[in-house]
mmCIF file of C-alpha atoms and ligand atoms in Angstrom:
data_model
loop_
_atom_site.group_PDB
_atom_site.id
_atom_site.type_symbol
_atom_site.label_atom_id
_atom_site.label_comp_id
_atom_site.label_asym_id
_atom_site.label_seq_id
_atom_site.Cartn_x
_atom_site.Cartn_y
_atom_site.Cartn_z
ATOM 1 C CA UNK A 333 12.991 -36.221 -2.039
ATOM 2 C CA UNK A 334 13.397 -32.385 -2.184
ATOM 3 C CA UNK A 335 14.639 -32.426 -5.734
ATOM 4 C CA UNK A 336 16.590 -29.700 -7.498
ATOM 5 C CA UNK A 337 13.685 -28.982 -9.824
ATOM 6 C CA UNK A 338 11.453 -28.317 -6.912
ATOM 7 C CA UNK A 339 13.943 -25.897 -5.386
ATOM 8 C CA UNK A 340 14.247 -23.998 -8.659
ATOM 9 C CA UNK A 341 10.514 -23.792 -9.015
ATOM 10 C CA UNK A 342 10.261 -22.583 -5.475
ATOM 11 C CA UNK A 343 12.915 -19.899 -6.007
ATOM 12 C CA UNK A 344 11.161 -18.787 -9.186
ATOM 13 C CA UNK A 345 7.901 -18.603 -7.306
ATOM 14 C CA UNK A 346 9.401 -16.486 -4.522
ATOM 15 C CA UNK A 347 10.978 -14.233 -7.133
ATOM 16 C CA UNK A 348 7.609 -13.626 -8.811
ATOM 17 C CA UNK A 349 6.001 -12.886 -5.491
ATOM 18 C CA UNK A 350 8.668 -10.298 -4.664
ATOM 19 C CA UNK A 351 8.164 -8.748 -8.070
ATOM 20 C CA UNK A 352 4.386 -8.518 -7.759
ATOM 21 C CA UNK A 353 4.483 -7.071 -4.274
ATOM 22 C CA UNK A 354 7.236 -4.560 -5.109
ATOM 23 C CA UNK A 355 5.210 -3.273 -8.024
ATOM 24 C CA UNK A 356 2.144 -3.154 -5.799
ATOM 25 C CA UNK A 357 3.918 -1.117 -3.154
ATOM 26 C CA UNK A 358 5.996 1.192 -5.307
ATOM 27 C CA UNK A 359 3.004 2.234 -7.352
ATOM 28 C CA UNK A 360 1.211 3.361 -4.246
ATOM 29 C CA UNK A 361 3.931 5.897 -3.524
ATOM 30 C CA UNK A 362 4.655 6.615 -7.140
ATOM 31 C CA UNK A 363 5.237 10.337 -7.148
ATOM 32 C CA UNK A 364 7.029 10.281 -3.837
ATOM 33 C CA UNK A 365 10.491 9.115 -4.743
ATOM 34 C CA UNK A 366 13.211 8.542 -7.225
ATOM 35 C CA UNK A 367 10.923 5.948 -8.725
ATOM 36 C CA UNK A 368 9.113 8.758 -10.500
ATOM 37 C CA UNK A 369 12.291 9.353 -12.445
ATOM 38 C CA UNK A 370 12.766 5.643 -13.118
ATOM 39 C CA UNK A 371 9.187 5.354 -14.355
ATOM 40 C CA UNK A 372 9.719 8.327 -16.616
ATOM 41 C CA UNK A 373 12.720 6.573 -18.154
ATOM 42 C CA UNK A 374 10.746 3.352 -18.493
ATOM 43 C CA UNK A 375 8.067 5.319 -20.326
ATOM 44 C CA UNK A 376 10.629 6.706 -22.737
ATOM 45 C CA UNK A 377 11.896 3.205 -23.473
ATOM 46 C CA UNK A 378 8.346 1.887 -23.752
ATOM 47 C CA UNK A 379 7.446 4.580 -26.256
ATOM 48 C CA UNK A 380 10.092 3.162 -28.591
ATOM 49 C CA UNK A 381 9.057 -0.477 -28.443
ATOM 50 C CA UNK A 382 5.345 -0.663 -27.613
ATOM 51 C CA UNK A 383 2.559 -0.251 -30.191
ATOM 52 C CA UNK A 384 0.698 3.045 -30.017
ATOM 53 C CA UNK A 385 -2.620 1.660 -28.769
ATOM 54 C CA UNK A 386 -0.908 -0.069 -25.848
ATOM 55 C CA UNK A 387 0.921 3.155 -24.995
ATOM 56 C CA UNK A 388 -2.342 5.084 -24.985
ATOM 57 C CA UNK A 389 -3.844 2.460 -22.731
ATOM 58 C CA UNK A 390 -0.923 2.523 -20.275
ATOM 59 C CA UNK A 391 -0.829 6.316 -20.416
ATOM 60 C CA UNK A 392 -4.450 6.566 -19.410
ATOM 61 C CA UNK A 393 -3.755 4.176 -16.537
ATOM 62 C CA UNK A 394 -1.219 6.519 -14.993
ATOM 63 C CA UNK A 395 -1.902 10.019 -16.235
ATOM 64 C CA UNK A 396 -5.635 10.349 -16.003
ATOM 65 C CA UNK A 397 -7.961 9.418 -13.211
ATOM 66 C CA UNK A 398 -9.295 5.941 -13.826
ATOM 67 C CA UNK A 399 -10.353 2.977 -11.820
ATOM 68 C CA UNK A 400 -7.941 0.336 -13.134
ATOM 69 C CA UNK A 401 -5.979 0.057 -9.900
ATOM 70 C CA UNK A 402 -9.055 0.339 -7.721
ATOM 71 C CA UNK A 403 -10.411 -2.677 -9.611
ATOM 72 C CA UNK A 404 -7.118 -4.545 -9.314
ATOM 73 C CA UNK A 405 -7.106 -3.826 -5.590
ATOM 74 C CA UNK A 406 -10.632 -5.203 -5.167
ATOM 75 C CA UNK A 407 -9.824 -8.256 -7.291
ATOM 76 C CA UNK A 408 -6.762 -9.065 -5.151
ATOM 77 C CA UNK A 409 -8.853 -8.608 -1.985
ATOM 78 C CA UNK A 410 -11.503 -10.918 -3.382
ATOM 79 C CA UNK A 411 -9.014 -13.599 -4.458
ATOM 80 C CA UNK A 412 -7.252 -13.704 -1.099
ATOM 81 C CA UNK A 413 -10.495 -13.809 0.860
ATOM 82 C CA UNK A 414 -12.091 -16.370 -1.457
ATOM 83 C CA UNK A 415 -9.089 -18.643 -0.937
ATOM 84 C CA UNK A 416 -9.202 -18.043 2.797
ATOM 85 C CA UNK A 417 -12.940 -18.724 3.027
ATOM 86 C CA UNK A 418 -13.027 -21.827 0.828
ATOM 87 C CA UNK A 419 -9.906 -23.583 2.042
ATOM 88 C CA UNK A 420 -8.419 -22.265 5.267
ATOM 89 C CA UNK A 421 -11.602 -21.478 7.190
ATOM 90 C CA UNK A 422 -13.018 -25.021 7.165
ATOM 91 C CA UNK A 423 -9.760 -26.713 8.069
ATOM 92 C CA UNK A 424 -8.997 -24.144 10.788
ATOM 93 C CA UNK A 425 -12.337 -24.607 12.500
ATOM 94 C CA UNK A 426 -11.894 -28.384 12.249
ATOM 95 C CA UNK A 427 -8.477 -28.120 13.874
ATOM 96 C CA UNK A 428 -10.081 -26.014 16.614
ATOM 97 C CA UNK A 429 -8.026 -22.886 16.115
ATOM 98 C CA UNK A 430 -9.522 -20.082 18.220
ATOM 99 C CA UNK A 431 -12.572 -18.870 16.284
ATOM 100 C CA UNK A 432 -11.980 -15.257 17.248
ATOM 101 C CA UNK A 433 -8.621 -15.380 15.480
ATOM 102 C CA UNK A 434 -10.217 -17.106 12.486
ATOM 103 C CA UNK A 435 -12.905 -14.426 12.078
ATOM 104 C CA UNK A 436 -10.706 -11.416 12.887
ATOM 105 C CA UNK A 437 -9.642 -10.916 9.228
ATOM 106 C CA UNK A 438 -13.278 -10.367 8.199
ATOM 107 C CA UNK A 439 -13.711 -7.577 10.740
ATOM 108 C CA UNK A 440 -10.456 -5.933 9.706
ATOM 109 C CA UNK A 441 -11.214 -6.106 5.982
ATOM 110 C CA UNK A 442 -14.611 -4.509 6.586
ATOM 111 C CA UNK A 443 -12.922 -1.600 8.358
ATOM 112 C CA UNK A 444 -10.359 -1.477 5.583
ATOM 113 C CA UNK A 445 -12.930 -1.365 2.785
ATOM 114 C CA UNK A 446 -14.759 1.441 4.578
ATOM 115 C CA UNK A 447 -11.548 3.534 4.792
ATOM 116 C CA UNK A 448 -10.740 2.623 1.207
ATOM 117 C CA UNK A 449 -14.136 3.830 0.039
ATOM 118 C CA UNK A 450 -13.744 7.130 1.875
ATOM 119 C CA UNK A 451 -10.225 7.658 0.491
ATOM 120 C CA UNK A 452 -11.517 7.072 -3.024
ATOM 121 C CA UNK A 453 -14.469 9.405 -2.759
ATOM 122 C CA UNK A 454 -13.551 12.334 -0.487
ATOM 123 C CA UNK A 455 -12.202 15.609 -1.717
ATOM 124 C CA UNK A 456 -8.511 15.701 -0.737
ATOM 125 C CA UNK A 457 -8.708 19.510 -0.316
ATOM 126 C CA UNK A 458 -8.787 21.175 -3.695
ATOM 127 C CA UNK A 459 -7.778 24.810 -3.830
ATOM 128 C CA UNK A 460 -10.489 26.671 -5.696
ATOM 129 C CA UNK A 461 -11.092 30.289 -6.544
ATOM 130 C CA UNK A 462 -13.549 30.528 -3.648
ATOM 131 C CA UNK A 463 -11.255 29.251 -0.936
ATOM 132 C CA UNK A 464 -7.873 30.260 -2.389
ATOM 133 C CA UNK A 465 -7.409 33.246 -0.080
ATOM 134 C CA UNK A 466 -8.402 31.225 2.983
ATOM 135 C CA UNK A 467 -6.156 28.293 2.093
ATOM 136 C CA UNK A 468 -3.187 30.654 1.823
ATOM 137 C CA UNK A 469 -3.574 31.666 5.466
ATOM 138 C CA UNK A 470 -3.411 28.145 6.887
ATOM 139 C CA UNK A 471 0.361 27.633 6.685
ATOM 140 C CA UNK A 472 3.283 30.083 6.716
ATOM 141 C CA UNK A 473 5.605 30.171 3.709
ATOM 142 C CA UNK A 474 9.142 29.127 4.608
ATOM 143 C CA UNK A 475 10.587 30.644 1.399
ATOM 144 C CA UNK A 476 12.789 27.574 1.034
ATOM 145 C CA UNK A 477 10.415 24.896 -0.094
ATOM 146 C CA UNK A 478 7.360 27.103 -0.524
ATOM 147 C CA UNK A 479 7.706 30.656 -1.793
ATOM 148 C CA UNK A 480 5.476 33.700 -1.439
ATOM 149 C CA UNK A 481 3.544 34.943 -4.457
ATOM 150 C CA UNK A 482 3.875 31.757 -6.439
ATOM 151 C CA UNK A 483 1.120 31.168 -8.942
ATOM 152 C CA UNK A 484 0.178 27.754 -10.228
ATOM 153 C CA UNK A 485 0.727 27.944 -14.003
ATOM 154 C CA UNK A 486 -2.178 25.558 -14.612
ATOM 155 C CA UNK A 487 -4.886 26.693 -12.170
ATOM 156 C CA UNK A 488 -3.807 30.372 -12.202
ATOM 157 C CA UNK A 489 -4.352 30.473 -8.438
ATOM 158 C CA UNK A 490 -1.900 31.382 -5.690
ATOM 159 C CA UNK A 491 -0.170 28.303 -4.318
ATOM 160 C CA UNK A 492 -0.715 27.904 -0.575
ATOM 161 C CA UNK A 493 2.313 26.714 1.409
ATOM 162 C CA UNK A 494 2.543 22.888 1.526
ATOM 163 C CA UNK A 495 0.289 22.514 -1.502
ATOM 164 C CA UNK A 496 1.195 21.075 -4.863
ATOM 165 C CA UNK A 497 -0.511 20.829 -8.202
ATOM 166 C CA UNK A 498 -1.575 17.310 -9.127
ATOM 167 C CA UNK A 499 -1.519 16.787 -12.865
ATOM 168 C CA UNK A 500 -3.745 13.713 -12.666
ATOM 169 C CA UNK A 501 -6.500 15.352 -10.621
ATOM 170 C CA UNK A 502 -6.026 18.686 -12.400
ATOM 171 C CA UNK A 503 -5.944 20.998 -9.409
ATOM 172 C CA UNK A 504 -3.775 22.212 -6.566
ATOM 173 C CA UNK A 505 -4.210 20.202 -3.377
ATOM 174 C CA UNK A 506 -3.945 21.688 0.114
ATOM 175 C CA UNK A 507 -1.220 19.952 2.200
ATOM 176 C CA UNK A 508 -0.455 17.661 -0.752
ATOM 177 C CA UNK A 509 1.004 14.288 0.176
ATOM 178 C CA UNK A 510 0.965 12.232 -3.026
ATOM 179 C CA UNK A 511 -1.344 10.963 -5.715
ATOM 180 C CA UNK A 512 -2.230 7.367 -5.012
ATOM 181 C CA UNK A 513 -3.268 5.263 -8.007
ATOM 182 C CA UNK A 514 -4.667 2.539 -5.743
ATOM 183 C CA UNK A 515 -7.390 4.849 -4.440
ATOM 184 C CA UNK A 516 -7.524 6.857 -7.670
ATOM 185 C CA UNK A 517 -7.307 10.081 -5.707
ATOM 186 C CA UNK A 518 -4.871 12.526 -4.208
ATOM 187 C CA UNK A 519 -3.924 12.264 -0.573
ATOM 188 C CA UNK A 520 -4.149 15.712 0.995
ATOM 189 C CA UNK A 521 -5.306 17.669 4.019
ATOM 190 C CA UNK A 522 -8.874 16.386 3.972
ATOM 191 C CA UNK A 523 -8.308 12.671 3.498
ATOM 192 C CA UNK A 524 -4.866 11.757 4.829
ATOM 193 C CA UNK A 525 -6.419 10.603 8.101
ATOM 194 C CA UNK A 526 -8.500 8.038 6.255
ATOM 195 C CA UNK A 527 -5.475 7.006 4.227
ATOM 196 C CA UNK A 528 -3.434 6.381 7.402
ATOM 197 C CA UNK A 529 -6.252 4.254 8.820
ATOM 198 C CA UNK A 530 -6.600 2.488 5.489
ATOM 199 C CA UNK A 531 -2.901 1.529 5.487
ATOM 200 C CA UNK A 532 -3.005 0.435 9.105
ATOM 201 C CA UNK A 533 -6.104 -1.718 8.664
ATOM 202 C CA UNK A 534 -4.766 -3.273 5.450
ATOM 203 C CA UNK A 535 -1.517 -4.237 7.182
ATOM 204 C CA UNK A 536 -3.410 -5.657 10.154
ATOM 205 C CA UNK A 537 -5.683 -7.626 7.824
ATOM 206 C CA UNK A 538 -2.647 -9.170 6.138
ATOM 207 C CA UNK A 539 -1.044 -9.915 9.533
ATOM 208 C CA UNK A 540 -4.169 -11.625 10.855
ATOM 209 C CA UNK A 541 -4.613 -13.695 7.691
ATOM 210 C CA UNK A 542 -0.969 -14.754 7.770
ATOM 211 C CA UNK A 543 -1.245 -15.621 11.469
ATOM 212 C CA UNK A 544 -4.232 -17.942 10.949
ATOM 213 C CA UNK A 545 -2.634 -19.644 7.949
ATOM 214 C CA UNK A 546 0.681 -20.105 9.794
ATOM 215 C CA UNK A 547 -1.033 -21.601 12.842
ATOM 216 C CA UNK A 548 -3.022 -23.854 10.545
ATOM 217 C CA UNK A 549 0.049 -25.135 8.676
ATOM 218 C CA UNK A 550 1.950 -25.657 11.941
ATOM 219 C CA UNK A 551 -0.945 -27.707 13.266
ATOM 220 C CA UNK A 552 -0.923 -29.826 10.118
ATOM 221 C CA UNK A 553 2.818 -30.426 10.461
ATOM 222 C CA UNK A 554 2.519 -31.324 14.153
ATOM 223 C CA UNK A 555 -0.525 -33.560 13.755
ATOM 224 C CA UNK A 556 0.884 -35.494 10.826
ATOM 225 C CA UNK A 557 4.192 -36.135 12.639
ATOM 226 C CA UNK A 558 5.884 -34.967 9.501
ATOM 227 C CA UNK A 559 9.040 -33.749 11.234
ATOM 228 C CA UNK A 560 9.772 -37.175 12.706
ATOM 229 C CA UNK A 561 8.720 -39.149 9.646
ATOM 230 C CA UNK A 562 11.390 -40.972 7.741
ATOM 231 C CA UNK A 563 11.394 -41.252 3.989
ATOM 232 C CA UNK A 564 13.382 -43.145 1.409
ATOM 233 C CA UNK A 565 15.379 -40.958 -0.945
ATOM 234 C CA UNK A 566 16.111 -41.650 -4.599
ATOM 235 C CA UNK A 567 19.218 -43.688 -3.794
ATOM 236 C CA UNK A 568 17.371 -45.940 -1.426
ATOM 237 C CA UNK A 569 18.741 -44.452 1.824
ATOM 238 C CA UNK A 570 16.371 -43.789 4.645
ATOM 239 C CA UNK A 571 16.444 -40.160 5.818
ATOM 240 C CA UNK A 572 14.867 -38.120 8.566
ATOM 241 C CA UNK A 573 12.649 -35.423 7.115
ATOM 242 C CA UNK A 574 14.184 -31.956 7.113
ATOM 243 C CA UNK A 575 12.738 -28.489 6.671
ATOM 244 C CA UNK A 576 13.028 -28.561 2.893
ATOM 245 C CA UNK A 577 11.033 -31.766 2.881
ATOM 246 C CA UNK A 578 8.318 -30.247 5.063
ATOM 247 C CA UNK A 579 8.067 -27.136 2.885
ATOM 248 C CA UNK A 580 7.889 -29.236 -0.245
ATOM 249 C CA UNK A 581 5.247 -31.461 1.285
ATOM 250 C CA UNK A 582 3.087 -28.510 2.350
ATOM 251 C CA UNK A 583 3.527 -26.845 -1.008
ATOM 252 C CA UNK A 584 2.401 -29.967 -2.843
ATOM 253 C CA UNK A 585 -0.521 -30.646 -0.502
ATOM 254 C CA UNK A 586 -1.847 -27.070 -0.200
ATOM 255 C CA UNK A 587 -0.359 -25.161 -3.147
ATOM 256 C CA UNK A 588 -2.851 -22.308 -3.100
ATOM 257 C CA UNK A 589 -2.647 -21.832 0.657
ATOM 258 C CA UNK A 590 1.150 -21.725 0.666
ATOM 259 C CA UNK A 591 1.104 -19.341 -2.304
ATOM 260 C CA UNK A 592 -1.299 -17.038 -0.481
ATOM 261 C CA UNK A 593 0.861 -17.146 2.631
ATOM 262 C CA UNK A 594 3.943 -16.191 0.614
ATOM 263 C CA UNK A 595 2.052 -13.286 -0.928
ATOM 264 C CA UNK A 596 0.863 -12.140 2.488
ATOM 265 C CA UNK A 597 4.353 -12.286 4.014
ATOM 266 C CA UNK A 598 5.780 -10.089 1.300
ATOM 267 C CA UNK A 599 2.816 -7.742 1.486
ATOM 268 C CA UNK A 600 3.347 -7.375 5.222
ATOM 269 C CA UNK A 601 7.025 -6.650 4.674
ATOM 270 C CA UNK A 602 6.535 -3.921 2.071
ATOM 271 C CA UNK A 603 3.175 -2.512 3.095
ATOM 272 C CA UNK A 604 4.104 -2.611 6.777
ATOM 273 C CA UNK A 605 7.285 -0.693 5.976
ATOM 274 C CA UNK A 606 5.377 1.882 3.980
ATOM 275 C CA UNK A 607 2.734 2.218 6.693
ATOM 276 C CA UNK A 608 5.393 2.855 9.358
ATOM 277 C CA UNK A 609 7.032 5.402 7.102
ATOM 278 C CA UNK A 610 3.824 7.347 6.507
ATOM 279 C CA UNK A 611 2.867 7.279 10.191
ATOM 280 C CA UNK A 612 6.355 8.519 11.049
ATOM 281 C CA UNK A 613 5.950 11.405 8.593
ATOM 282 C CA UNK A 614 2.568 12.237 10.124
ATOM 283 C CA UNK A 615 3.901 12.255 13.653
ATOM 284 C CA UNK A 616 6.676 14.616 12.576
ATOM 285 C CA UNK A 617 4.249 16.684 10.486
ATOM 286 C CA UNK A 618 5.853 16.251 7.094
ATOM 287 C CA UNK A 619 4.164 15.347 3.846
ATOM 288 C CA UNK A 620 5.738 12.831 1.483
ATOM 289 C CA UNK A 621 6.183 15.707 -0.930
ATOM 290 C CA UNK A 622 8.120 17.764 1.655
ATOM 291 C CA UNK A 623 10.185 14.780 2.759
ATOM 292 C CA UNK A 624 11.193 14.257 -0.839
ATOM 293 C CA UNK A 625 11.989 17.930 -1.372
ATOM 294 C CA UNK A 626 13.920 18.221 1.898
ATOM 295 C CA UNK A 627 16.291 15.458 0.857
ATOM 296 C CA UNK A 628 17.347 17.512 -2.132
ATOM 297 C CA UNK A 629 17.740 20.789 -0.233
ATOM 298 C CA UNK A 630 20.416 20.234 2.422
ATOM 299 C CA UNK A 631 19.648 22.029 5.660
ATOM 300 C CA UNK A 632 15.997 22.550 4.825
ATOM 301 C CA UNK A 633 14.088 23.152 8.051
ATOM 302 C CA UNK A 634 11.388 20.727 9.025
ATOM 303 C CA UNK A 635 9.292 23.676 9.944
ATOM 304 C CA UNK A 636 5.713 22.601 10.517
ATOM 305 C CA UNK A 637 5.996 20.326 13.547
ATOM 306 C CA UNK A 638 3.954 21.311 16.593
ATOM 307 C CA UNK A 639 4.716 18.394 18.880
ATOM 308 C CA UNK A 640 3.449 14.848 18.446
ATOM 309 C CA UNK A 641 -0.038 15.542 19.775
ATOM 310 C CA UNK A 642 -0.346 18.793 17.847
ATOM 311 C CA UNK A 643 0.720 17.027 14.666
ATOM 312 C CA UNK A 644 -1.784 14.217 15.106
ATOM 313 C CA UNK A 645 -4.504 16.736 15.888
ATOM 314 C CA UNK A 646 -3.701 18.592 12.697
ATOM 315 C CA UNK A 647 -4.086 15.368 10.711
ATOM 316 C CA UNK A 648 -7.239 14.123 12.379
ATOM 317 C CA UNK A 649 -8.849 17.565 12.666
ATOM 318 C CA UNK A 650 -7.567 19.404 9.610
ATOM 319 C CA UNK A 651 -8.144 23.137 9.384
ATOM 320 C CA UNK A 652 -10.662 23.292 6.715
ATOM 321 C CA UNK A 653 -10.739 26.520 4.827
ATOM 322 C CA UNK A 654 -14.348 26.898 5.865
ATOM 323 C CA UNK A 655 -13.531 26.751 9.568
ATOM 324 C CA UNK A 656 -11.284 29.775 9.210
ATOM 325 C CA UNK A 657 -14.063 31.641 7.520
ATOM 326 C CA UNK A 658 -16.325 31.481 10.544
HETATM 327 C C1 NAG B 370 -12.328 24.531 -1.431
HETATM 328 O O1 NAG B 370 -13.663 24.535 -1.889
HETATM 329 C C2 NAG B 370 -14.046 23.384 -2.623
HETATM 330 C C3 NAG B 370 -15.473 23.591 -3.099
HETATM 331 O O2 NAG B 370 -15.601 24.797 -3.764
HETATM 332 C C4 NAG B 370 -13.941 22.174 -1.749
HETATM 333 O O3 NAG B 370 -14.283 21.031 -2.506
HETATM 334 C C5 NAG B 370 -12.521 22.040 -1.237
HETATM 335 O O4 NAG B 370 -12.423 20.956 -0.360
HETATM 336 C C6 NAG B 370 -12.104 23.304 -0.530
HETATM 337 N N1 NAG B 370 -10.699 23.204 -0.184
HETATM 338 C C7 NAG B 370 -10.279 23.058 1.069
HETATM 339 C C8 NAG B 370 -8.827 22.953 1.250
HETATM 340 O O5 NAG B 370 -11.051 23.043 2.012
HETATM 341 ZN ZN1 ZN B 371 -2.620 24.008 -9.728
HETATM 342 ZN ZN1 ZN B 372 -4.112 13.587 -7.744
#
């Protein structure tokens, strides 16, 4: 019964999922890696083939602050949770899966949306004329990655060590990490703690959703005795069901649920990886920006670490420029 067509469709489906999730994840760390370069190239190619109005539209998506990705994020959240609520929740409660596990995703997504909201709306730590001189005192210049007496050509202010000018937000950001299109804001000294919690809670939400759906599908397979069922194949032989048969059967019976599960698995893979990476950087007191720079300067010191606890304290209790003032 698992026909070739089905396998091809399934492979195509997995391929699309990988594509969607890779785009989703790479965009969130857009300015942090080589991808910036790749995107720049893609833009050059696009400028040759795309009509002007579409270029303007895409340009405003990436180069000015706008809510397109915030909306997309909320739409994806809504779709996944609508599917979960309308299909999985009923069945799961009927199959007597532990209700605490079934309701856990709602608690986690509430936490996540709260962190998301704060990331979108807080000031990441803009350097302004008023707090320029105070910001400069927070970190020492290492004269390798960050040089003394360096003026930002756009803001005309002195650049504090560890800061960077964000072209999208239009100002220099203290302890700049990266500009995240998904929260439509920069990630810097004042909001990286919320961003770390946001990533963690989003990953945990995806894990808990995937766990419930997996338990649910396993229950269905066990209760229906699918693994021991025999079926008659196209040539009239009787066969014991194999894994491909079970997958095909589940896919045909619950297409949306299996699709959602596939999406969640890939999200966990990529987002979980990214979350670990950013937590690792935080524990070692590096910003994404510095990590990226350090890879291109061999022997660059990783100079700002103050021990794991000190580093976490710095992130969760940032020196605000006002604190120094007092
Ligand atoms: C500098 O002051 C502005 C308000 O003038 C504030 O929004 C910003 O967060 C301050 N920067 C830092 C790094 O505290
Ligand atoms: Zn600047
Ligand atoms: Zn920015």
